[in-house]
Amino acid sequence: MKKLIGIVPASNNLYKTDFVYEDKYSISNNYITRVKESGGIPIGVLPQGIYIEDENLKIYDGFVMTGGGKIHSYHIQVIDYAVRNNKPFLGICMGMQTLAIYFLLCKEKEKRNYNGNIVKLYEELRKSKYNFTEPVEGHRNAELKRDNIEEIKHKVKIEKDSILYNLYEKEVLNMPSIHRYRIPKVEEPLKVTGRAEDGTIEVIEYNDKIFGVQFHPENECINNCIFKYIISKC
């Protein structure tokens, strides 16, 4: 039976304006295509505003969190659900950054003796201008078009003891990159298994089911192996 893969959407303008039809979520067709080609059934994960209930996440066998420009509370909630239930999870670009932020929040929660839940801590730290990410140059040199994917690629060095090395059997991958911010470090139990030539963290792993990539594998079918892998772990 095919697995239901919840694609967690981006939402860059949610509640930013007074126009109700600006409050929307978005999923690039490439994510849907890669999951479908890889043997899964792609289904959008639909929050209610900026939140989502655990009850609504139970139907999914695994998750793919897309890139985007703004991390909302529902992004943290999906990762929390995946980690607590050991559900397969692939974070892409902002999705990878959110995975790293989740484990940073876990450390901050412990360090601060914080009694609230992880989502409330995220919201409080965000309001206090906590620096979850840092700017980086040279990783978004062009906007992605149908005919310029080679222009936005850069090299990613992969650790041998890693998920991606086992999939590609290569120490260096050439991957599309379109982001202006990066994660400066990760907290245990996450480990870094891939970096760009300038040191930018490009691949992180929690276990063999939960990991993230800073680059955009959804833009080429050659990278279906990543999506097949996450589906195989369902």
PDB file of C-alpha atoms in Angstrom:
ATOM      1  CA  MET A   1       0.000   0.000   0.000  1.00  0.00           C
ATOM      2  CA  LYS A   2       1.364   3.439  -0.925  1.00  0.00           C
ATOM      3  CA  LYS A   3       2.374   5.754   1.899  1.00  0.00           C
ATOM      4  CA  LEU A   4       0.708   9.097   2.585  1.00  0.00           C
ATOM      5  CA  ILE A   5       3.364  11.811   2.638  1.00  0.00           C
ATOM      6  CA  GLY A   6       2.288  15.067   4.215  1.00  0.00           C
ATOM      7  CA  ILE A   7       3.839  18.043   2.439  1.00  0.00           C
ATOM      8  CA  VAL A   8       4.127  20.869   4.969  1.00  0.00           C
ATOM      9  CA  PRO A   9       3.514  24.148   3.120  1.00  0.00           C
ATOM     10  CA  ALA A  10       5.161  27.551   3.232  1.00  0.00           C
ATOM     11  CA  SER A  11       3.164  30.631   4.166  1.00  0.00           C
ATOM     12  CA  ASN A  12       5.049  33.883   3.724  1.00  0.00           C
ATOM     13  CA  ASN A  13       2.171  36.372   4.042  1.00  0.00           C
ATOM     14  CA  LEU A  14      -0.075  34.748   6.646  1.00  0.00           C
ATOM     15  CA  TYR A  15      -1.784  37.509   8.695  1.00  0.00           C
ATOM     16  CA  LYS A  16       0.587  40.141   7.307  1.00  0.00           C
ATOM     17  CA  THR A  17      -2.134  42.258   5.672  1.00  0.00           C
ATOM     18  CA  ASP A  18      -5.818  43.072   6.138  1.00  0.00           C
ATOM     19  CA  PHE A  19      -6.707  41.166   2.966  1.00  0.00           C
ATOM     20  CA  VAL A  20      -8.175  37.801   3.915  1.00  0.00           C
ATOM     21  CA  TYR A  21      -7.231  36.162   0.607  1.00  0.00           C
ATOM     22  CA  GLU A  22      -3.573  36.871   1.336  1.00  0.00           C
ATOM     23  CA  ASP A  23      -3.789  34.374   4.215  1.00  0.00           C
ATOM     24  CA  LYS A  24      -2.759  31.315   2.250  1.00  0.00           C
ATOM     25  CA  TYR A  25      -0.345  28.405   2.114  1.00  0.00           C
ATOM     26  CA  SER A  26       1.793  27.362  -0.843  1.00  0.00           C
ATOM     27  CA  ILE A  27       3.434  24.172  -2.108  1.00  0.00           C
ATOM     28  CA  SER A  28       5.553  24.147  -5.253  1.00  0.00           C
ATOM     29  CA  ASN A  29       4.485  21.488  -7.735  1.00  0.00           C
ATOM     30  CA  ASN A  30       8.020  20.049  -7.732  1.00  0.00           C
ATOM     31  CA  TYR A  31       7.556  18.656  -4.208  1.00  0.00           C
ATOM     32  CA  ILE A  32       4.338  16.948  -5.261  1.00  0.00           C
ATOM     33  CA  THR A  33       5.984  15.563  -8.412  1.00  0.00           C
ATOM     34  CA  ARG A  34       9.003  14.128  -6.594  1.00  0.00           C
ATOM     35  CA  VAL A  35       6.886  12.376  -3.971  1.00  0.00           C
ATOM     36  CA  LYS A  36       4.541  10.954  -6.601  1.00  0.00           C
ATOM     37  CA  GLU A  37       7.402   9.784  -8.845  1.00  0.00           C
ATOM     38  CA  SER A  38       9.035   8.163  -5.822  1.00  0.00           C
ATOM     39  CA  GLY A  39       6.007   6.019  -5.050  1.00  0.00           C
ATOM     40  CA  GLY A  40       4.258   8.029  -2.349  1.00  0.00           C
ATOM     41  CA  ILE A  41       0.905   9.773  -2.250  1.00  0.00           C
ATOM     42  CA  PRO A  42       1.480  13.515  -1.720  1.00  0.00           C
ATOM     43  CA  ILE A  43      -1.075  15.218   0.535  1.00  0.00           C
ATOM     44  CA  GLY A  44      -0.911  18.792   1.784  1.00  0.00           C
ATOM     45  CA  VAL A  45      -0.713  19.360   5.536  1.00  0.00           C
ATOM     46  CA  LEU A  46      -3.331  22.023   6.331  1.00  0.00           C
ATOM     47  CA  PRO A  47      -2.911  24.085   9.516  1.00  0.00           C
ATOM     48  CA  GLN A  48      -5.672  26.121  11.093  1.00  0.00           C
ATOM     49  CA  GLY A  49      -4.111  29.558  11.011  1.00  0.00           C
ATOM     50  CA  ILE A  50      -0.597  29.212  12.438  1.00  0.00           C
ATOM     51  CA  TYR A  51      -1.352  26.062  14.444  1.00  0.00           C
ATOM     52  CA  ILE A  52      -2.111  22.417  13.765  1.00  0.00           C
ATOM     53  CA  GLU A  53      -3.440  19.660  16.006  1.00  0.00           C
ATOM     54  CA  ASP A  54      -1.676  16.330  16.611  1.00  0.00           C
ATOM     55  CA  GLU A  55      -4.967  14.668  15.732  1.00  0.00           C
ATOM     56  CA  ASN A  56      -4.694  16.064  12.211  1.00  0.00           C
ATOM     57  CA  LEU A  57      -1.170  14.675  11.766  1.00  0.00           C
ATOM     58  CA  LYS A  58      -2.009  11.061  12.537  1.00  0.00           C
ATOM     59  CA  ILE A  59      -3.116  10.248   8.993  1.00  0.00           C
ATOM     60  CA  TYR A  60       0.354  10.839   7.501  1.00  0.00           C
ATOM     61  CA  ASP A  61       2.998   8.131   7.226  1.00  0.00           C
ATOM     62  CA  GLY A  62       5.795  10.691   6.829  1.00  0.00           C
ATOM     63  CA  PHE A  63       6.467  14.363   6.153  1.00  0.00           C
ATOM     64  CA  VAL A  64       8.310  16.610   3.720  1.00  0.00           C
ATOM     65  CA  MET A  65       8.677  20.211   4.910  1.00  0.00           C
ATOM     66  CA  THR A  66       9.190  22.652   2.049  1.00  0.00           C
ATOM     67  CA  GLY A  67      11.328  25.725   1.695  1.00  0.00           C
ATOM     68  CA  GLY A  68       9.853  29.144   2.387  1.00  0.00           C
ATOM     69  CA  GLY A  69      10.476  32.566   3.841  1.00  0.00           C
ATOM     70  CA  LYS A  70       8.845  32.418   7.284  1.00  0.00           C
ATOM     71  CA  ILE A  71       8.739  29.779   9.996  1.00  0.00           C
ATOM     72  CA  HIS A  72       5.350  29.499  11.701  1.00  0.00           C
ATOM     73  CA  SER A  73       4.308  27.673  14.844  1.00  0.00           C
ATOM     74  CA  TYR A  74       2.801  24.831  12.788  1.00  0.00           C
ATOM     75  CA  HIS A  75       6.250  24.070  11.350  1.00  0.00           C
ATOM     76  CA  ILE A  76       7.608  23.510  14.867  1.00  0.00           C
ATOM     77  CA  GLN A  77       4.529  21.439  15.760  1.00  0.00           C
ATOM     78  CA  VAL A  78       4.994  19.066  12.814  1.00  0.00           C
ATOM     79  CA  ILE A  79       8.631  18.424  13.718  1.00  0.00           C
ATOM     80  CA  ASP A  80       7.730  17.920  17.373  1.00  0.00           C
ATOM     81  CA  TYR A  81       5.129  15.357  16.314  1.00  0.00           C
ATOM     82  CA  ALA A  82       7.559  13.581  13.982  1.00  0.00           C
ATOM     83  CA  VAL A  83      10.299  13.387  16.629  1.00  0.00           C
ATOM     84  CA  ARG A  84       7.964  12.215  19.410  1.00  0.00           C
ATOM     85  CA  ASN A  85       6.417   9.550  17.174  1.00  0.00           C
ATOM     86  CA  ASN A  86       9.549   8.648  15.181  1.00  0.00           C
ATOM     87  CA  LYS A  87       7.802   9.479  11.913  1.00  0.00           C
ATOM     88  CA  PRO A  88       9.972   9.905   8.795  1.00  0.00           C
ATOM     89  CA  PHE A  89      10.682  13.575   8.142  1.00  0.00           C
ATOM     90  CA  LEU A  90      12.616  15.367   5.402  1.00  0.00           C
ATOM     91  CA  GLY A  91      13.196  19.103   5.818  1.00  0.00           C
ATOM     92  CA  ILE A  92      14.226  21.091   2.738  1.00  0.00           C
ATOM     93  CA  CYS A  93      15.849  24.556   2.919  1.00  0.00           C
ATOM     94  CA  MET A  94      13.662  26.347   5.489  1.00  0.00           C
ATOM     95  CA  GLY A  95      12.480  22.878   6.525  1.00  0.00           C
ATOM     96  CA  MET A  96      16.059  21.927   7.406  1.00  0.00           C
ATOM     97  CA  GLN A  97      16.538  25.179   9.290  1.00  0.00           C
ATOM     98  CA  THR A  98      13.335  24.522  11.232  1.00  0.00           C
ATOM     99  CA  LEU A  99      14.600  21.065  12.192  1.00  0.00           C
ATOM    100  CA  ALA A 100      17.781  22.646  13.566  1.00  0.00           C
ATOM    101  CA  ILE A 101      15.758  25.320  15.379  1.00  0.00           C
ATOM    102  CA  TYR A 102      13.563  22.661  16.983  1.00  0.00           C
ATOM    103  CA  PHE A 103      16.544  21.039  18.691  1.00  0.00           C
ATOM    104  CA  LEU A 104      17.910  24.451  19.668  1.00  0.00           C
ATOM    105  CA  LEU A 105      14.537  25.109  21.330  1.00  0.00           C
ATOM    106  CA  CYS A 106      14.782  21.792  23.178  1.00  0.00           C
ATOM    107  CA  LYS A 107      18.150  22.887  24.595  1.00  0.00           C
ATOM    108  CA  GLU A 108      16.862  26.356  25.502  1.00  0.00           C
ATOM    109  CA  LYS A 109      13.814  24.845  27.192  1.00  0.00           C
ATOM    110  CA  GLU A 110      16.042  22.736  29.408  1.00  0.00           C
ATOM    111  CA  LYS A 111      18.558  25.510  30.061  1.00  0.00           C
ATOM    112  CA  ARG A 112      15.876  28.027  31.024  1.00  0.00           C
ATOM    113  CA  ASN A 113      13.801  25.572  33.074  1.00  0.00           C
ATOM    114  CA  TYR A 114      10.951  26.628  30.836  1.00  0.00           C
ATOM    115  CA  ASN A 115       7.584  25.169  31.833  1.00  0.00           C
ATOM    116  CA  GLY A 116       5.625  26.013  28.675  1.00  0.00           C
ATOM    117  CA  ASN A 117       5.572  23.938  25.514  1.00  0.00           C
ATOM    118  CA  ILE A 118       8.155  24.139  22.760  1.00  0.00           C
ATOM    119  CA  VAL A 119       5.906  26.191  20.451  1.00  0.00           C
ATOM    120  CA  LYS A 120       5.285  28.900  23.059  1.00  0.00           C
ATOM    121  CA  LEU A 121       9.024  29.105  23.695  1.00  0.00           C
ATOM    122  CA  TYR A 122       9.616  29.589  19.968  1.00  0.00           C
ATOM    123  CA  GLU A 123       7.041  32.370  19.844  1.00  0.00           C
ATOM    124  CA  GLU A 124       8.546  34.128  22.862  1.00  0.00           C
ATOM    125  CA  LEU A 125      12.108  33.905  21.540  1.00  0.00           C
ATOM    126  CA  ARG A 126      11.022  35.152  18.128  1.00  0.00           C
ATOM    127  CA  LYS A 127       9.352  38.176  19.728  1.00  0.00           C
ATOM    128  CA  SER A 128      12.584  38.898  21.624  1.00  0.00           C
ATOM    129  CA  LYS A 129      14.502  38.935  18.294  1.00  0.00           C
ATOM    130  CA  TYR A 130      16.456  35.768  19.098  1.00  0.00           C
ATOM    131  CA  ASN A 131      18.865  35.022  16.240  1.00  0.00           C
ATOM    132  CA  PHE A 132      17.923  31.574  14.999  1.00  0.00           C
ATOM    133  CA  THR A 133      19.684  32.042  11.653  1.00  0.00           C
ATOM    134  CA  GLU A 134      22.336  34.269  10.121  1.00  0.00           C
ATOM    135  CA  PRO A 135      22.641  35.862   6.656  1.00  0.00           C
ATOM    136  CA  VAL A 136      24.850  34.234   4.048  1.00  0.00           C
ATOM    137  CA  GLU A 137      25.938  35.449   0.629  1.00  0.00           C
ATOM    138  CA  GLY A 138      26.559  33.487  -2.546  1.00  0.00           C
ATOM    139  CA  HIS A 139      23.784  30.940  -2.006  1.00  0.00           C
ATOM    140  CA  ARG A 140      21.069  32.712  -3.976  1.00  0.00           C
ATOM    141  CA  ASN A 141      22.784  34.047  -7.068  1.00  0.00           C
ATOM    142  CA  ALA A 142      19.674  33.829  -9.265  1.00  0.00           C
ATOM    143  CA  GLU A 143      15.978  33.082  -9.125  1.00  0.00           C
ATOM    144  CA  LEU A 144      15.232  29.543 -10.253  1.00  0.00           C
ATOM    145  CA  LYS A 145      13.764  29.248 -13.747  1.00  0.00           C
ATOM    146  CA  ARG A 146      13.082  26.216 -15.899  1.00  0.00           C
ATOM    147  CA  ASP A 147      16.295  26.669 -17.868  1.00  0.00           C
ATOM    148  CA  ASN A 148      18.857  27.950 -15.344  1.00  0.00           C
ATOM    149  CA  ILE A 149      19.142  25.262 -12.704  1.00  0.00           C
ATOM    150  CA  GLU A 150      22.849  24.740 -13.402  1.00  0.00           C
ATOM    151  CA  GLU A 151      23.491  28.408 -12.577  1.00  0.00           C
ATOM    152  CA  ILE A 152      22.233  28.051  -9.022  1.00  0.00           C
ATOM    153  CA  LYS A 153      24.136  24.891  -8.106  1.00  0.00           C
ATOM    154  CA  HIS A 154      27.061  24.591  -5.748  1.00  0.00           C
ATOM    155  CA  LYS A 155      29.126  21.786  -4.310  1.00  0.00           C
ATOM    156  CA  VAL A 156      28.179  20.033  -1.068  1.00  0.00           C
ATOM    157  CA  LYS A 157      30.750  17.824   0.674  1.00  0.00           C
ATOM    158  CA  ILE A 158      29.113  14.787   2.253  1.00  0.00           C
ATOM    159  CA  GLU A 159      30.368  12.738   5.210  1.00  0.00           C
ATOM    160  CA  LYS A 160      30.886   9.076   4.386  1.00  0.00           C
ATOM    161  CA  ASP A 161      28.901   7.861   7.385  1.00  0.00           C
ATOM    162  CA  SER A 162      25.663   9.537   6.298  1.00  0.00           C
ATOM    163  CA  ILE A 163      22.308   8.966   4.642  1.00  0.00           C
ATOM    164  CA  LEU A 164      23.191  10.911   1.492  1.00  0.00           C
ATOM    165  CA  TYR A 165      26.543   9.203   0.978  1.00  0.00           C
ATOM    166  CA  ASN A 166      24.783   5.837   1.133  1.00  0.00           C
ATOM    167  CA  LEU A 167      22.251   7.066  -1.439  1.00  0.00           C
ATOM    168  CA  TYR A 168      24.616   8.745  -3.913  1.00  0.00           C
ATOM    169  CA  GLU A 169      27.920   6.979  -3.110  1.00  0.00           C
ATOM    170  CA  LYS A 170      29.695  10.308  -3.664  1.00  0.00           C
ATOM    171  CA  GLU A 171      31.609  12.590  -1.308  1.00  0.00           C
ATOM    172  CA  VAL A 172      30.719  15.713  -3.316  1.00  0.00           C
ATOM    173  CA  LEU A 173      27.271  16.555  -4.697  1.00  0.00           C
ATOM    174  CA  ASN A 174      26.337  19.433  -7.002  1.00  0.00           C
ATOM    175  CA  MET A 175      22.991  20.776  -5.761  1.00  0.00           C
ATOM    176  CA  PRO A 176      20.633  23.736  -6.416  1.00  0.00           C
ATOM    177  CA  SER A 177      20.896  26.453  -3.773  1.00  0.00           C
ATOM    178  CA  ILE A 178      18.425  29.338  -3.300  1.00  0.00           C
ATOM    179  CA  HIS A 179      18.589  30.761   0.214  1.00  0.00           C
ATOM    180  CA  ARG A 180      19.847  33.930   1.925  1.00  0.00           C
ATOM    181  CA  TYR A 181      20.047  32.632   5.498  1.00  0.00           C
ATOM    182  CA  ARG A 182      21.747  29.669   7.114  1.00  0.00           C
ATOM    183  CA  ILE A 183      21.964  27.835  10.423  1.00  0.00           C
ATOM    184  CA  PRO A 184      25.167  28.874  12.261  1.00  0.00           C
ATOM    185  CA  LYS A 185      25.381  25.633  14.301  1.00  0.00           C
ATOM    186  CA  VAL A 186      23.349  22.627  15.410  1.00  0.00           C
ATOM    187  CA  GLU A 187      22.664  21.194  18.843  1.00  0.00           C
ATOM    188  CA  GLU A 188      22.955  17.557  19.859  1.00  0.00           C
ATOM    189  CA  PRO A 189      21.587  15.035  19.118  1.00  0.00           C
ATOM    190  CA  LEU A 190      21.649  16.493  15.592  1.00  0.00           C
ATOM    191  CA  LYS A 191      24.802  15.949  13.587  1.00  0.00           C
ATOM    192  CA  VAL A 192      26.109  17.775  10.525  1.00  0.00           C
ATOM    193  CA  THR A 193      26.818  15.425   7.613  1.00  0.00           C
ATOM    194  CA  GLY A 194      27.202  17.886   4.739  1.00  0.00           C
ATOM    195  CA  ARG A 195      28.651  21.365   4.188  1.00  0.00           C
ATOM    196  CA  ALA A 196      29.167  23.770   1.300  1.00  0.00           C
ATOM    197  CA  GLU A 197      32.664  24.942   0.439  1.00  0.00           C
ATOM    198  CA  ASP A 198      32.213  28.091   2.559  1.00  0.00           C
ATOM    199  CA  GLY A 199      31.295  26.007   5.611  1.00  0.00           C
ATOM    200  CA  THR A 200      27.534  26.505   5.378  1.00  0.00           C
ATOM    201  CA  ILE A 201      25.675  23.597   6.951  1.00  0.00           C
ATOM    202  CA  GLU A 202      23.871  21.770   4.140  1.00  0.00           C
ATOM    203  CA  VAL A 203      22.831  18.403   5.607  1.00  0.00           C
ATOM    204  CA  ILE A 204      21.793  17.471   9.150  1.00  0.00           C
ATOM    205  CA  GLU A 205      20.615  14.164  10.599  1.00  0.00           C
ATOM    206  CA  TYR A 206      18.765  13.221  13.769  1.00  0.00           C
ATOM    207  CA  ASN A 207      18.447   9.520  13.019  1.00  0.00           C
ATOM    208  CA  ASP A 208      17.896   7.340   9.963  1.00  0.00           C
ATOM    209  CA  LYS A 209      14.319   8.634   9.615  1.00  0.00           C
ATOM    210  CA  ILE A 210      14.608  12.352  10.364  1.00  0.00           C
ATOM    211  CA  PHE A 211      16.996  14.610   8.460  1.00  0.00           C
ATOM    212  CA  GLY A 212      17.224  17.824   6.475  1.00  0.00           C
ATOM    213  CA  VAL A 213      19.007  19.387   3.509  1.00  0.00           C
ATOM    214  CA  GLN A 214      19.620  23.085   2.879  1.00  0.00           C
ATOM    215  CA  PHE A 215      19.648  22.676  -0.908  1.00  0.00           C
ATOM    216  CA  HIS A 216      16.618  21.941  -3.122  1.00  0.00           C
ATOM    217  CA  PRO A 217      16.569  18.314  -4.340  1.00  0.00           C
ATOM    218  CA  GLU A 218      12.942  18.622  -5.482  1.00  0.00           C
ATOM    219  CA  ASN A 219      13.995  20.481  -8.618  1.00  0.00           C
ATOM    220  CA  GLU A 220      15.531  17.460 -10.402  1.00  0.00           C
ATOM    221  CA  CYS A 221      14.249  13.914 -10.797  1.00  0.00           C
ATOM    222  CA  ILE A 222      17.820  12.643 -10.367  1.00  0.00           C
ATOM    223  CA  ASN A 223      17.288  13.325  -6.667  1.00  0.00           C
ATOM    224  CA  ASN A 224      14.262  11.042  -6.376  1.00  0.00           C
ATOM    225  CA  CYS A 225      16.496   8.740  -4.342  1.00  0.00           C
ATOM    226  CA  ILE A 226      16.116  11.124  -1.379  1.00  0.00           C
ATOM    227  CA  PHE A 227      12.329  10.994  -1.587  1.00  0.00           C
ATOM    228  CA  LYS A 228      12.299   7.242  -2.160  1.00  0.00           C
ATOM    229  CA  TYR A 229      14.442   6.872   0.936  1.00  0.00           C
ATOM    230  CA  ILE A 230      12.107   8.855   3.197  1.00  0.00           C
ATOM    231  CA  ILE A 231       9.112   6.924   1.844  1.00  0.00           C
ATOM    232  CA  SER A 232      10.913   3.627   2.452  1.00  0.00           C
ATOM    233  CA  LYS A 233      11.259   4.577   6.127  1.00  0.00           C
ATOM    234  CA  CYS A 234       7.503   4.956   6.589  1.00  0.00           C
TER     235      CYS A 234
END
